[in-house]
PDB file of C-alpha atoms in Angstrom:
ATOM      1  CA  UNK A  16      43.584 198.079 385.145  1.00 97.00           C
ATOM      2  CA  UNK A  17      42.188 195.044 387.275  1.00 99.00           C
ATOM      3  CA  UNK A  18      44.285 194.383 391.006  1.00 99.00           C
ATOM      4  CA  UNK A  19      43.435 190.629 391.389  1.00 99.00           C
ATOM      5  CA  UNK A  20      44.115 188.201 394.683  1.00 99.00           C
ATOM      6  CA  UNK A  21      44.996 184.821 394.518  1.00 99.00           C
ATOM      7  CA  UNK A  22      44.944 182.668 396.998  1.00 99.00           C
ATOM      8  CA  UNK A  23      46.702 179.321 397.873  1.00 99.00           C
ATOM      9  CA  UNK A  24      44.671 177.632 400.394  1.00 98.00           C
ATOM     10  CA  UNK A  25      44.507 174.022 401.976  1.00 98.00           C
ATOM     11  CA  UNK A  26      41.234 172.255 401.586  1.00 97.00           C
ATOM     12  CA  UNK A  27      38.852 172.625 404.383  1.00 97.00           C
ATOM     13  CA  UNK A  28      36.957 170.101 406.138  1.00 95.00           C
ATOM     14  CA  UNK A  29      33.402 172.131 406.296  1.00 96.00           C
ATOM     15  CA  UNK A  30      31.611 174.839 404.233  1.00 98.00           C
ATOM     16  CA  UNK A  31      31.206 176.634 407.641  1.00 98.00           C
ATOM     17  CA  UNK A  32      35.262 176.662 407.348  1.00 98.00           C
ATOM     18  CA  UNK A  33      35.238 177.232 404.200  1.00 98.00           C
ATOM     19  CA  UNK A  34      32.927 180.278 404.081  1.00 99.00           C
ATOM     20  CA  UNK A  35      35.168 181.372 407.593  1.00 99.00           C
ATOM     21  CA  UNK A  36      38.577 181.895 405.645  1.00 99.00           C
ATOM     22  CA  UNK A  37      37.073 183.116 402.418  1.00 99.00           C
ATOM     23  CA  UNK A  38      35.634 186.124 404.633  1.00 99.00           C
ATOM     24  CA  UNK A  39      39.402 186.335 406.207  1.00 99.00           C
ATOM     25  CA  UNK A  40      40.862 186.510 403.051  1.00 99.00           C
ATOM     26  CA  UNK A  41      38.365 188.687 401.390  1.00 99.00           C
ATOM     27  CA  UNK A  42      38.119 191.259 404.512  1.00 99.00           C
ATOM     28  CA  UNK A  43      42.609 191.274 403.332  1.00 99.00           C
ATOM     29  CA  UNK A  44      42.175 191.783 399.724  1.00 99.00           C
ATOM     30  CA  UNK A  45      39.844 194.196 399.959  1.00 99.00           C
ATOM     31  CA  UNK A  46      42.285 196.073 402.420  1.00 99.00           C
ATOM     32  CA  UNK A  47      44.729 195.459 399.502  1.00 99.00           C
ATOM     33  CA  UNK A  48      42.732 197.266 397.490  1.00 99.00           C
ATOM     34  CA  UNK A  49      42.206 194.122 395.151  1.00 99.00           C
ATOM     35  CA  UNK A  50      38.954 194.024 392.989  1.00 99.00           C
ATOM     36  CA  UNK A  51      38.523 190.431 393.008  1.00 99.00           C
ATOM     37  CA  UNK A  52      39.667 187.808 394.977  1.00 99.00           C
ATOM     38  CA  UNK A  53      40.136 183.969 394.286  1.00 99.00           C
ATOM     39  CA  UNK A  54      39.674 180.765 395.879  1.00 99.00           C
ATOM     40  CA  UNK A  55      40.507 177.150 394.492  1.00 99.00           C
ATOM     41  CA  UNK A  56      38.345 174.586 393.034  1.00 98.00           C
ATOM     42  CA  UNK A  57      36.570 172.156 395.517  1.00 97.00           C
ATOM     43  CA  UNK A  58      36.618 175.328 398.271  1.00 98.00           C
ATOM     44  CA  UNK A  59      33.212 174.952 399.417  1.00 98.00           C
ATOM     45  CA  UNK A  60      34.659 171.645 401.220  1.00 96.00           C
ATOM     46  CA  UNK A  61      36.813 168.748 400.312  1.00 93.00           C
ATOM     47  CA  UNK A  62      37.897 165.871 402.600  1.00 89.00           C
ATOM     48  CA  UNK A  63      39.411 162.065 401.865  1.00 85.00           C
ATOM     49  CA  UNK A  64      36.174 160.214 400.397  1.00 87.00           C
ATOM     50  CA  UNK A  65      34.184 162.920 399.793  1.00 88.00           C
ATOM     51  CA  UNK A  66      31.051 162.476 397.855  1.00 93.00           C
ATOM     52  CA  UNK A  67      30.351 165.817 396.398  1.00 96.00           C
ATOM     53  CA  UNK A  68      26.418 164.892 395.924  1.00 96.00           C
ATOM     54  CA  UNK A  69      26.073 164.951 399.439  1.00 95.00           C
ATOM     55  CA  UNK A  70      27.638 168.001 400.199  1.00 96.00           C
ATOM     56  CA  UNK A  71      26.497 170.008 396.725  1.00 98.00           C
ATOM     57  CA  UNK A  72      23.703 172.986 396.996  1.00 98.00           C
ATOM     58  CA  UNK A  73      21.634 174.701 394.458  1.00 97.00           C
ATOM     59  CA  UNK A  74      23.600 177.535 393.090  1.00 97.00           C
ATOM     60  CA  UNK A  75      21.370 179.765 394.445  1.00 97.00           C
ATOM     61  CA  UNK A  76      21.542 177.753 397.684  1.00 98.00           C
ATOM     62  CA  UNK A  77      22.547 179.075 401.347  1.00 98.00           C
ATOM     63  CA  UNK A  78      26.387 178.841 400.796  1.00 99.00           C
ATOM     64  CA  UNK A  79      26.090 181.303 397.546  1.00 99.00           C
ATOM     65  CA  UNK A  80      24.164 183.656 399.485  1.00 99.00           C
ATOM     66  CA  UNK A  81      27.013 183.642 402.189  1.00 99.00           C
ATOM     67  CA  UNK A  82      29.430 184.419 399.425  1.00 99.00           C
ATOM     68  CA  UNK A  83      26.921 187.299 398.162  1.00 99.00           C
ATOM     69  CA  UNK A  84      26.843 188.592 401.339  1.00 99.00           C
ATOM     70  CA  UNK A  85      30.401 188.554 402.259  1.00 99.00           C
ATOM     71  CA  UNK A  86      31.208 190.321 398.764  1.00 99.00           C
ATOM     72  CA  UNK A  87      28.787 192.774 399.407  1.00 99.00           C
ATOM     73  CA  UNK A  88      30.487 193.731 402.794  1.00 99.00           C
ATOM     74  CA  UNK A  89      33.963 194.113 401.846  1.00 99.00           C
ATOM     75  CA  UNK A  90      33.270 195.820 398.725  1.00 99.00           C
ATOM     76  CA  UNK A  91      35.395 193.041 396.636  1.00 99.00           C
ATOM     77  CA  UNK A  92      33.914 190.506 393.702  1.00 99.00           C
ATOM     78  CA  UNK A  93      34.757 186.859 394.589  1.00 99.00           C
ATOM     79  CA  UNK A  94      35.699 183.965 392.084  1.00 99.00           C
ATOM     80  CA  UNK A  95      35.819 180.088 394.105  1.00 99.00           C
ATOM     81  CA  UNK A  96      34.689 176.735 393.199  1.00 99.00           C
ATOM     82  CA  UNK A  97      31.230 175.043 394.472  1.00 99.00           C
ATOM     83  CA  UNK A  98      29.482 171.335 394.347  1.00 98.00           C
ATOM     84  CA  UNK A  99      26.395 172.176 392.503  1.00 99.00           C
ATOM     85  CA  UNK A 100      23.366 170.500 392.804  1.00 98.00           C
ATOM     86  CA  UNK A 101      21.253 171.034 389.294  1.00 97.00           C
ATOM     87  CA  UNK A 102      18.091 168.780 389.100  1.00 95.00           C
ATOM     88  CA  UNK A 103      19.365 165.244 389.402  1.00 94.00           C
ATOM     89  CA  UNK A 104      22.780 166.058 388.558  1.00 98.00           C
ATOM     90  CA  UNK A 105      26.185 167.290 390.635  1.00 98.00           C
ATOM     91  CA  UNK A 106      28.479 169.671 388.710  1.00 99.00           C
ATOM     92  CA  UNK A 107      31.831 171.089 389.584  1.00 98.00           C
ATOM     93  CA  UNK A 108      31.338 174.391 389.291  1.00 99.00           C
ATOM     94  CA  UNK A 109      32.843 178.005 389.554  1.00 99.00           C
ATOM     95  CA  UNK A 110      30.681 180.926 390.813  1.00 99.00           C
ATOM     96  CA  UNK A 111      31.580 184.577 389.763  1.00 99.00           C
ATOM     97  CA  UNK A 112      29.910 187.039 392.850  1.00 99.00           C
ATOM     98  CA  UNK A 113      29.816 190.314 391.701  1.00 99.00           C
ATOM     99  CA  UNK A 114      29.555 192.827 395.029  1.00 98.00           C
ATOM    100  CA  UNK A 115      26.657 194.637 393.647  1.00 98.00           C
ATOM    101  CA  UNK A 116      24.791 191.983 391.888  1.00 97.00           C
ATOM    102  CA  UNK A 117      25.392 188.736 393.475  1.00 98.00           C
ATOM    103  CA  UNK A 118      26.261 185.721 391.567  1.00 98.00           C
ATOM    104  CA  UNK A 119      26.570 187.072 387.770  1.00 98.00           C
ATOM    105  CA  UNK A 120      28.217 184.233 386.157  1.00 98.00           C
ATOM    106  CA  UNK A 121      28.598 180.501 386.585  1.00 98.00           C
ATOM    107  CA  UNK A 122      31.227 177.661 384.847  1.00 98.00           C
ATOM    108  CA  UNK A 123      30.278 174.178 385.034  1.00 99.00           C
ATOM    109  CA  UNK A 124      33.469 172.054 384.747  1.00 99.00           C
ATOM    110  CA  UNK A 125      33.623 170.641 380.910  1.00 98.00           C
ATOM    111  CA  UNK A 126      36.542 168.312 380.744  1.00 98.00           C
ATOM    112  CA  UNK A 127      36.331 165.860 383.678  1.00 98.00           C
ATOM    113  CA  UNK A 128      39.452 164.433 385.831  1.00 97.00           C
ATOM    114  CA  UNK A 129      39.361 160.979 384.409  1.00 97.00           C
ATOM    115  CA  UNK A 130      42.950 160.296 384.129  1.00 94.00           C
ATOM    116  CA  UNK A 131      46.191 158.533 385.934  1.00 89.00           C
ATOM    117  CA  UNK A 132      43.602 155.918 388.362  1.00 90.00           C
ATOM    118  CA  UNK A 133      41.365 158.919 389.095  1.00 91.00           C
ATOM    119  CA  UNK A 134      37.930 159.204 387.504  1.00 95.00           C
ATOM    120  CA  UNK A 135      35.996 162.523 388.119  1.00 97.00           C
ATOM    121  CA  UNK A 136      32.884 161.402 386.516  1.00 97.00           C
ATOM    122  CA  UNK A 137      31.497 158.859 389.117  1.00 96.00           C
ATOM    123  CA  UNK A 138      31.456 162.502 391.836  1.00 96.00           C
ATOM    124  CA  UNK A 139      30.562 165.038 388.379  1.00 98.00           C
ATOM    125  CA  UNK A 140      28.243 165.241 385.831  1.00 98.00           C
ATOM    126  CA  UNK A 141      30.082 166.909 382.227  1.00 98.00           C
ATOM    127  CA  UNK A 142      29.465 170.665 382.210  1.00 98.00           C
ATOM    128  CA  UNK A 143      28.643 172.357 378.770  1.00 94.00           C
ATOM    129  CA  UNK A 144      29.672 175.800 379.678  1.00 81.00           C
ATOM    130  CA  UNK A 145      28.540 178.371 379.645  1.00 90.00           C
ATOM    131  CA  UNK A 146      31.292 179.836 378.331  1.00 96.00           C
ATOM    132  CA  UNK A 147      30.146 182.991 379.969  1.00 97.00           C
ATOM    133  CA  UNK A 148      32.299 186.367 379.938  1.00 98.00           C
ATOM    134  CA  UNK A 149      32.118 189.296 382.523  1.00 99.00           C
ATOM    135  CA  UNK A 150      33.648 192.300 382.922  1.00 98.00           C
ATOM    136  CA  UNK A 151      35.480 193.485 385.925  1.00 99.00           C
ATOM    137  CA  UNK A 152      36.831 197.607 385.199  1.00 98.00           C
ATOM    138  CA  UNK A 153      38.155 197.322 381.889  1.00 96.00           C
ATOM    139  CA  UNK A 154      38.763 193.516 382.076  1.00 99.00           C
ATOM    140  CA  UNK A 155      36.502 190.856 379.776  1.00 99.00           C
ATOM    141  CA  UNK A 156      36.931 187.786 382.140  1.00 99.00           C
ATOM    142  CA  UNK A 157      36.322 184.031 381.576  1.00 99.00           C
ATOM    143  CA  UNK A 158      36.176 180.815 383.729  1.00 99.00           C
ATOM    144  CA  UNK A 159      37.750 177.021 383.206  1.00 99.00           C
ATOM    145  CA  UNK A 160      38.194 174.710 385.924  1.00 99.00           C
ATOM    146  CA  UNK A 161      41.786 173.027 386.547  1.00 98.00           C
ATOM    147  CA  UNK A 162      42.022 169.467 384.280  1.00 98.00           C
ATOM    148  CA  UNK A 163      40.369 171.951 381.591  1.00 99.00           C
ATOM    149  CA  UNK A 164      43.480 173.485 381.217  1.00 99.00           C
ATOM    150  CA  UNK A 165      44.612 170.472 378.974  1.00 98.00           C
ATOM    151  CA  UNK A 166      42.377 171.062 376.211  1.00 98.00           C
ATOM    152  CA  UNK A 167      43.184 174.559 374.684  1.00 97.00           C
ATOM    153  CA  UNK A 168      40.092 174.707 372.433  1.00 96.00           C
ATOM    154  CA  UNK A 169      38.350 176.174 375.205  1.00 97.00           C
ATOM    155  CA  UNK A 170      40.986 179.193 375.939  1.00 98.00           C
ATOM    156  CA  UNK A 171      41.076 179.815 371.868  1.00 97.00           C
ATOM    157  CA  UNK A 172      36.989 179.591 372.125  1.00 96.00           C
ATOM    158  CA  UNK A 173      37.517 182.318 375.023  1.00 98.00           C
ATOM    159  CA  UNK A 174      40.021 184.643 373.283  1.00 98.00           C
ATOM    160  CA  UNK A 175      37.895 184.635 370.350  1.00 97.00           C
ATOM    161  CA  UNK A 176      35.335 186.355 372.072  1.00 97.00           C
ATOM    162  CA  UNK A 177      36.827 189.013 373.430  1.00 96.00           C
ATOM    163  CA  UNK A 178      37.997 187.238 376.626  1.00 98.00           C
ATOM    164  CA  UNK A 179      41.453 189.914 378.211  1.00 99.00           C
ATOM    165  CA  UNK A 180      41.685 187.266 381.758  1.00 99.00           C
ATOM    166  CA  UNK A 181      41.162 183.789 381.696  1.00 99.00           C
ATOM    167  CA  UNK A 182      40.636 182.557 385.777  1.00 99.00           C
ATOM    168  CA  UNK A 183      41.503 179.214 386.426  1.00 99.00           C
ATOM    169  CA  UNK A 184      39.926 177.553 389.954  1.00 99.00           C
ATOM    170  CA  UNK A 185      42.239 174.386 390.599  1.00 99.00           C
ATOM    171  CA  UNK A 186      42.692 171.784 392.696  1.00 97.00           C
ATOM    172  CA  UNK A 187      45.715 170.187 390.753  1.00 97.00           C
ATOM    173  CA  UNK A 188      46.640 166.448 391.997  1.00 94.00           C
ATOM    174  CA  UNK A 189      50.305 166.298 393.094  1.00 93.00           C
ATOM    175  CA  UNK A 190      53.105 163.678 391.133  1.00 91.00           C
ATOM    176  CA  UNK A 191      56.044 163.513 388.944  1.00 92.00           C
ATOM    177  CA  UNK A 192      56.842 166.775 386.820  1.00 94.00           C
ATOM    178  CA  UNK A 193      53.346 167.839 387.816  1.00 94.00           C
ATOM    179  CA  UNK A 194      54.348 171.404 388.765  1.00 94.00           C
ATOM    180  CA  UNK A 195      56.394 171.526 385.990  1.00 96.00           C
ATOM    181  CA  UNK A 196      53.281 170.639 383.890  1.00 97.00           C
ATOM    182  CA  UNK A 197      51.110 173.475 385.200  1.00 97.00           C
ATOM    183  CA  UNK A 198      53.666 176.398 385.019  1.00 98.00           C
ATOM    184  CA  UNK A 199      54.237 175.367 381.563  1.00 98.00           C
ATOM    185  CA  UNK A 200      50.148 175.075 380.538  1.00 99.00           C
ATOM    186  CA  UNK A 201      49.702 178.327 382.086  1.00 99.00           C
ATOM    187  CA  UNK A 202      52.322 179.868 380.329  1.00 99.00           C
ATOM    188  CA  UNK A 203      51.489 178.693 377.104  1.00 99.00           C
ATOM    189  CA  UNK A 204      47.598 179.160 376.947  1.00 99.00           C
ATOM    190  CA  UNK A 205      48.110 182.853 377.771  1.00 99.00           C
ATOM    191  CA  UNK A 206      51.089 183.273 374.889  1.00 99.00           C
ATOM    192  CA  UNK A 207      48.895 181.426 372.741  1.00 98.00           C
ATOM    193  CA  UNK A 208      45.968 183.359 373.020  1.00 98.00           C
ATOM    194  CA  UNK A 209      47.658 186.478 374.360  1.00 99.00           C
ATOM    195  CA  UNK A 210      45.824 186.831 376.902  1.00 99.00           C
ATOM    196  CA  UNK A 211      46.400 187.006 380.972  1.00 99.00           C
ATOM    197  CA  UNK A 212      45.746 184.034 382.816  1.00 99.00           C
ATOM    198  CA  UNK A 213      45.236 183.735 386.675  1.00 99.00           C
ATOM    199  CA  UNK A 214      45.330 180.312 388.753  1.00 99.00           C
ATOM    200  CA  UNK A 215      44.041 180.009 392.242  1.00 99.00           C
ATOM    201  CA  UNK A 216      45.284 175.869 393.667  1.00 98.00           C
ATOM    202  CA  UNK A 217      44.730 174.279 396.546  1.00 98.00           C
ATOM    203  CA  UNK A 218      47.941 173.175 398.321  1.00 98.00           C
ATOM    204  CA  UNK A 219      49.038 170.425 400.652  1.00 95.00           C
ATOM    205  CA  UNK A 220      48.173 166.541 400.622  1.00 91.00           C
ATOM    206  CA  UNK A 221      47.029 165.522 397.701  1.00 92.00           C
ATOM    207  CA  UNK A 222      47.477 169.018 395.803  1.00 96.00           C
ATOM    208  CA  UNK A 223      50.650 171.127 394.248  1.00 96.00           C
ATOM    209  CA  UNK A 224      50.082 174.712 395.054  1.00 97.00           C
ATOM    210  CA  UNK A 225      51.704 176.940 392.552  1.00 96.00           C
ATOM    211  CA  UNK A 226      49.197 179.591 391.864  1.00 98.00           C
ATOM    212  CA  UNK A 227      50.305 181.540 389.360  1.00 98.00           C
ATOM    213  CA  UNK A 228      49.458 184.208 386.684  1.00 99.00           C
ATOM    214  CA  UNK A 229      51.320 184.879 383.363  1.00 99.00           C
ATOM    215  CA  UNK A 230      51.345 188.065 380.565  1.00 99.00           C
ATOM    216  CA  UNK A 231      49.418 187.817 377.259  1.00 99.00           C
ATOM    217  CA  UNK A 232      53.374 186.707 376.004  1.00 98.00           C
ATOM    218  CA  UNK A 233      53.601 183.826 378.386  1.00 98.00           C
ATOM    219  CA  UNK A 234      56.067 185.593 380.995  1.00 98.00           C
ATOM    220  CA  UNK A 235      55.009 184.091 384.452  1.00 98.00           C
ATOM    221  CA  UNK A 236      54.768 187.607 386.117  1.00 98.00           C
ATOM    222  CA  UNK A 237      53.917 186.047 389.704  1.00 99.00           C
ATOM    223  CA  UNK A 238      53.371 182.708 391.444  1.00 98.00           C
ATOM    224  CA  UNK A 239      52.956 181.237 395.101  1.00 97.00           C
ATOM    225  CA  UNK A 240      55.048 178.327 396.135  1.00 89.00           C
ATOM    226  CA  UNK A 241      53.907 175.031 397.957  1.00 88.00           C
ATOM    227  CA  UNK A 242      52.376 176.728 400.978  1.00 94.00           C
ATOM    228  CA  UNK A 243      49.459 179.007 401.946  1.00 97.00           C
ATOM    229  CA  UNK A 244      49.522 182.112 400.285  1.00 98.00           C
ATOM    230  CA  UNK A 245      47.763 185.127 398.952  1.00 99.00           C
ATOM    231  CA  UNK A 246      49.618 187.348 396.105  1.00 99.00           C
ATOM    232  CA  UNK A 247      48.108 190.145 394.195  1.00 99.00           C
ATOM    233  CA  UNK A 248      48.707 191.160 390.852  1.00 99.00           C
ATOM    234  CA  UNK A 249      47.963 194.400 389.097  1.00 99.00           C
ATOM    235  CA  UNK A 250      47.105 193.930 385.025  1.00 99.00           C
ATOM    236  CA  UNK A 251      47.199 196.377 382.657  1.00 98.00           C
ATOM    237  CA  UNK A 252      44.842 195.770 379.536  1.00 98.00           C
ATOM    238  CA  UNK A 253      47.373 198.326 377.362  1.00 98.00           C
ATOM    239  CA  UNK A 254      49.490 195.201 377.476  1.00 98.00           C
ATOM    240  CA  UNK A 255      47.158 193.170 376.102  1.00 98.00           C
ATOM    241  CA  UNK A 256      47.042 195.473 373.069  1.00 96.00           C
ATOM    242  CA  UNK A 257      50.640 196.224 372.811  1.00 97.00           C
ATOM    243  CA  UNK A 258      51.277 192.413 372.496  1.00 97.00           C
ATOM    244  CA  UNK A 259      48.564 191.815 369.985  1.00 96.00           C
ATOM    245  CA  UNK A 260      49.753 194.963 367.805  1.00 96.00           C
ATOM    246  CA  UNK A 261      53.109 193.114 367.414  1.00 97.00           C
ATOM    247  CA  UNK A 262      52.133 189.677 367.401  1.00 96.00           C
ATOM    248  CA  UNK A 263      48.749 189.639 365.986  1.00 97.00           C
ATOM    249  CA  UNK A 264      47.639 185.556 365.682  1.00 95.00           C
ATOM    250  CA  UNK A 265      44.390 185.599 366.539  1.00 95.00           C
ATOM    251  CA  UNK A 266      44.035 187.889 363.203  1.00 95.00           C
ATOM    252  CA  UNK A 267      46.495 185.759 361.308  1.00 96.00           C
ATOM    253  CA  UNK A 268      44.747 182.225 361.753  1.00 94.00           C
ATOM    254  CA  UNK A 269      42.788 180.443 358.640  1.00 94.00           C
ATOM    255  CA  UNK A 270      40.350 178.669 360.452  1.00 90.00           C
ATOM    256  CA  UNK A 271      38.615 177.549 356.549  1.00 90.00           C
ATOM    257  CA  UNK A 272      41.705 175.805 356.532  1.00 92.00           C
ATOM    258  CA  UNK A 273      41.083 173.475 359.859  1.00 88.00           C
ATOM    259  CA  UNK A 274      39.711 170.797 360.262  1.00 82.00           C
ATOM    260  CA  UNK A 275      39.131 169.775 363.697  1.00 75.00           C
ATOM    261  CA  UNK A 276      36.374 166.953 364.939  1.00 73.00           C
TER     262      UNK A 276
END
């Protein structure tokens, strides 16, 4: 069993903001009893024009260790999205701070935003993983980044090793049907890998809202709307299995049979 908290959040302006709320809201889910709490992608800061290079920090840098230090005081692990700084190169990436260790696990964005007039990759560099997973109670937890939720090699790639919770950071770009778009590609990546999966969005402006986390059959089992918001969810990894036990694809593909370049 895993008690997760999502949160909904506008962008803000500053890290010093940023690193403000995420203590408010990790001070409340750990109240809630939650074990890990979730902030969007682009949470360190975000602002009209931004140029994540000149904002972007080592990952070891003095905003992680304000994380580290806030998940070591309220006794909660902390998923949210950073602008990384990695030798001469800026990633998008998502930091997993485990309240004992510190940062244990990193995701650098792999599937850049360069679609509808918006191009992701003059701010980003491409990420090539990892495709770390960690383990929260019982739960074997991955990491993908919001536009990667279009490309479902990288949930399969996930499942396939043992993933229960895939955690999706987002900061997904309002427009026509667009909601309907994510509810559906959350929905589906979890029935097709039967799996859980878990989105923290930004909200407001530019951005949709509609956090939301679905069942290892694709039921949407909670959501936010299009304002602030925290919800919590409590998952049961005996669902997992009971799913799997009658619907077994991940033991019923033929991968010799695929061919896919």
């Amino acid at each position: 069993m895993i008690r997760i908290a999502l949160t909904q959040l506008t962008p803000p302006e500053t890290k010093e903001k940023s690193l403000e709320n995420i203590e408010n809201y990790a001070r409340l889910a750990s109240k809630n009893h939650a074990d890990l709490v979730v902030f969007p992608e682009y949470y360190m800061c975000y602002y009209k024009g931004i140029k994540p290079a000149d904002e972007a920090e080592n990952i070891h840098g003095g905003y992680v260790q304000s994380l580290e230090k806030i998940s070591q005081k309220y006794k909660i692990d902390i998923i949210t999205g950073i602008h990384e700084k990695y030798e001469n190169r800026i990633y998008d990436t998502a930091v997993y701070i485990n309240k004992y260790s510190g940062i244990s696990s990193f995701y650098r964005k792999t599937h850049l935003y360069d679609a509808f007039g918006f191009k992701e990759s003059d701010l980003y560099s491409h990420g090539n993983g990892p495709f770390d997973i960690f383990k929260i109670n019982d739960f074997k937890i991955g990491m993908v980044i919001c536009y990667d939720i279009r490309f479902p090699e990288i949930f399969r790639n996930y499942s396939l090793n043992s993933a229960d919770l895939i955690v999706i950071i987002s900061g997904w770009f309002s427009g026509p049907v667009k909601e309907e778009q994510w509810l559906n590609l959350v929905s589906v990546r979890a029935l097709e890998n039967t799996v859980y999966v878990a989105s923290s969005n930004l909200v407001g402006g530019d951005f949709t809202g509609i956090s939301t986390v679905a069942d290892p059959i694709g039921v949407i089992i909670n959501r936010c709307a299009e304002a602030p918001d925290i919800i919590y969810s409590d998952l049961d990894i005996n669902r997992i299995n009971d799913v799997r036990g009658k619907m077994p694809v991940l033991e019923q593909r033929r991968p010799e049979l695929y061919r896919l370049k």
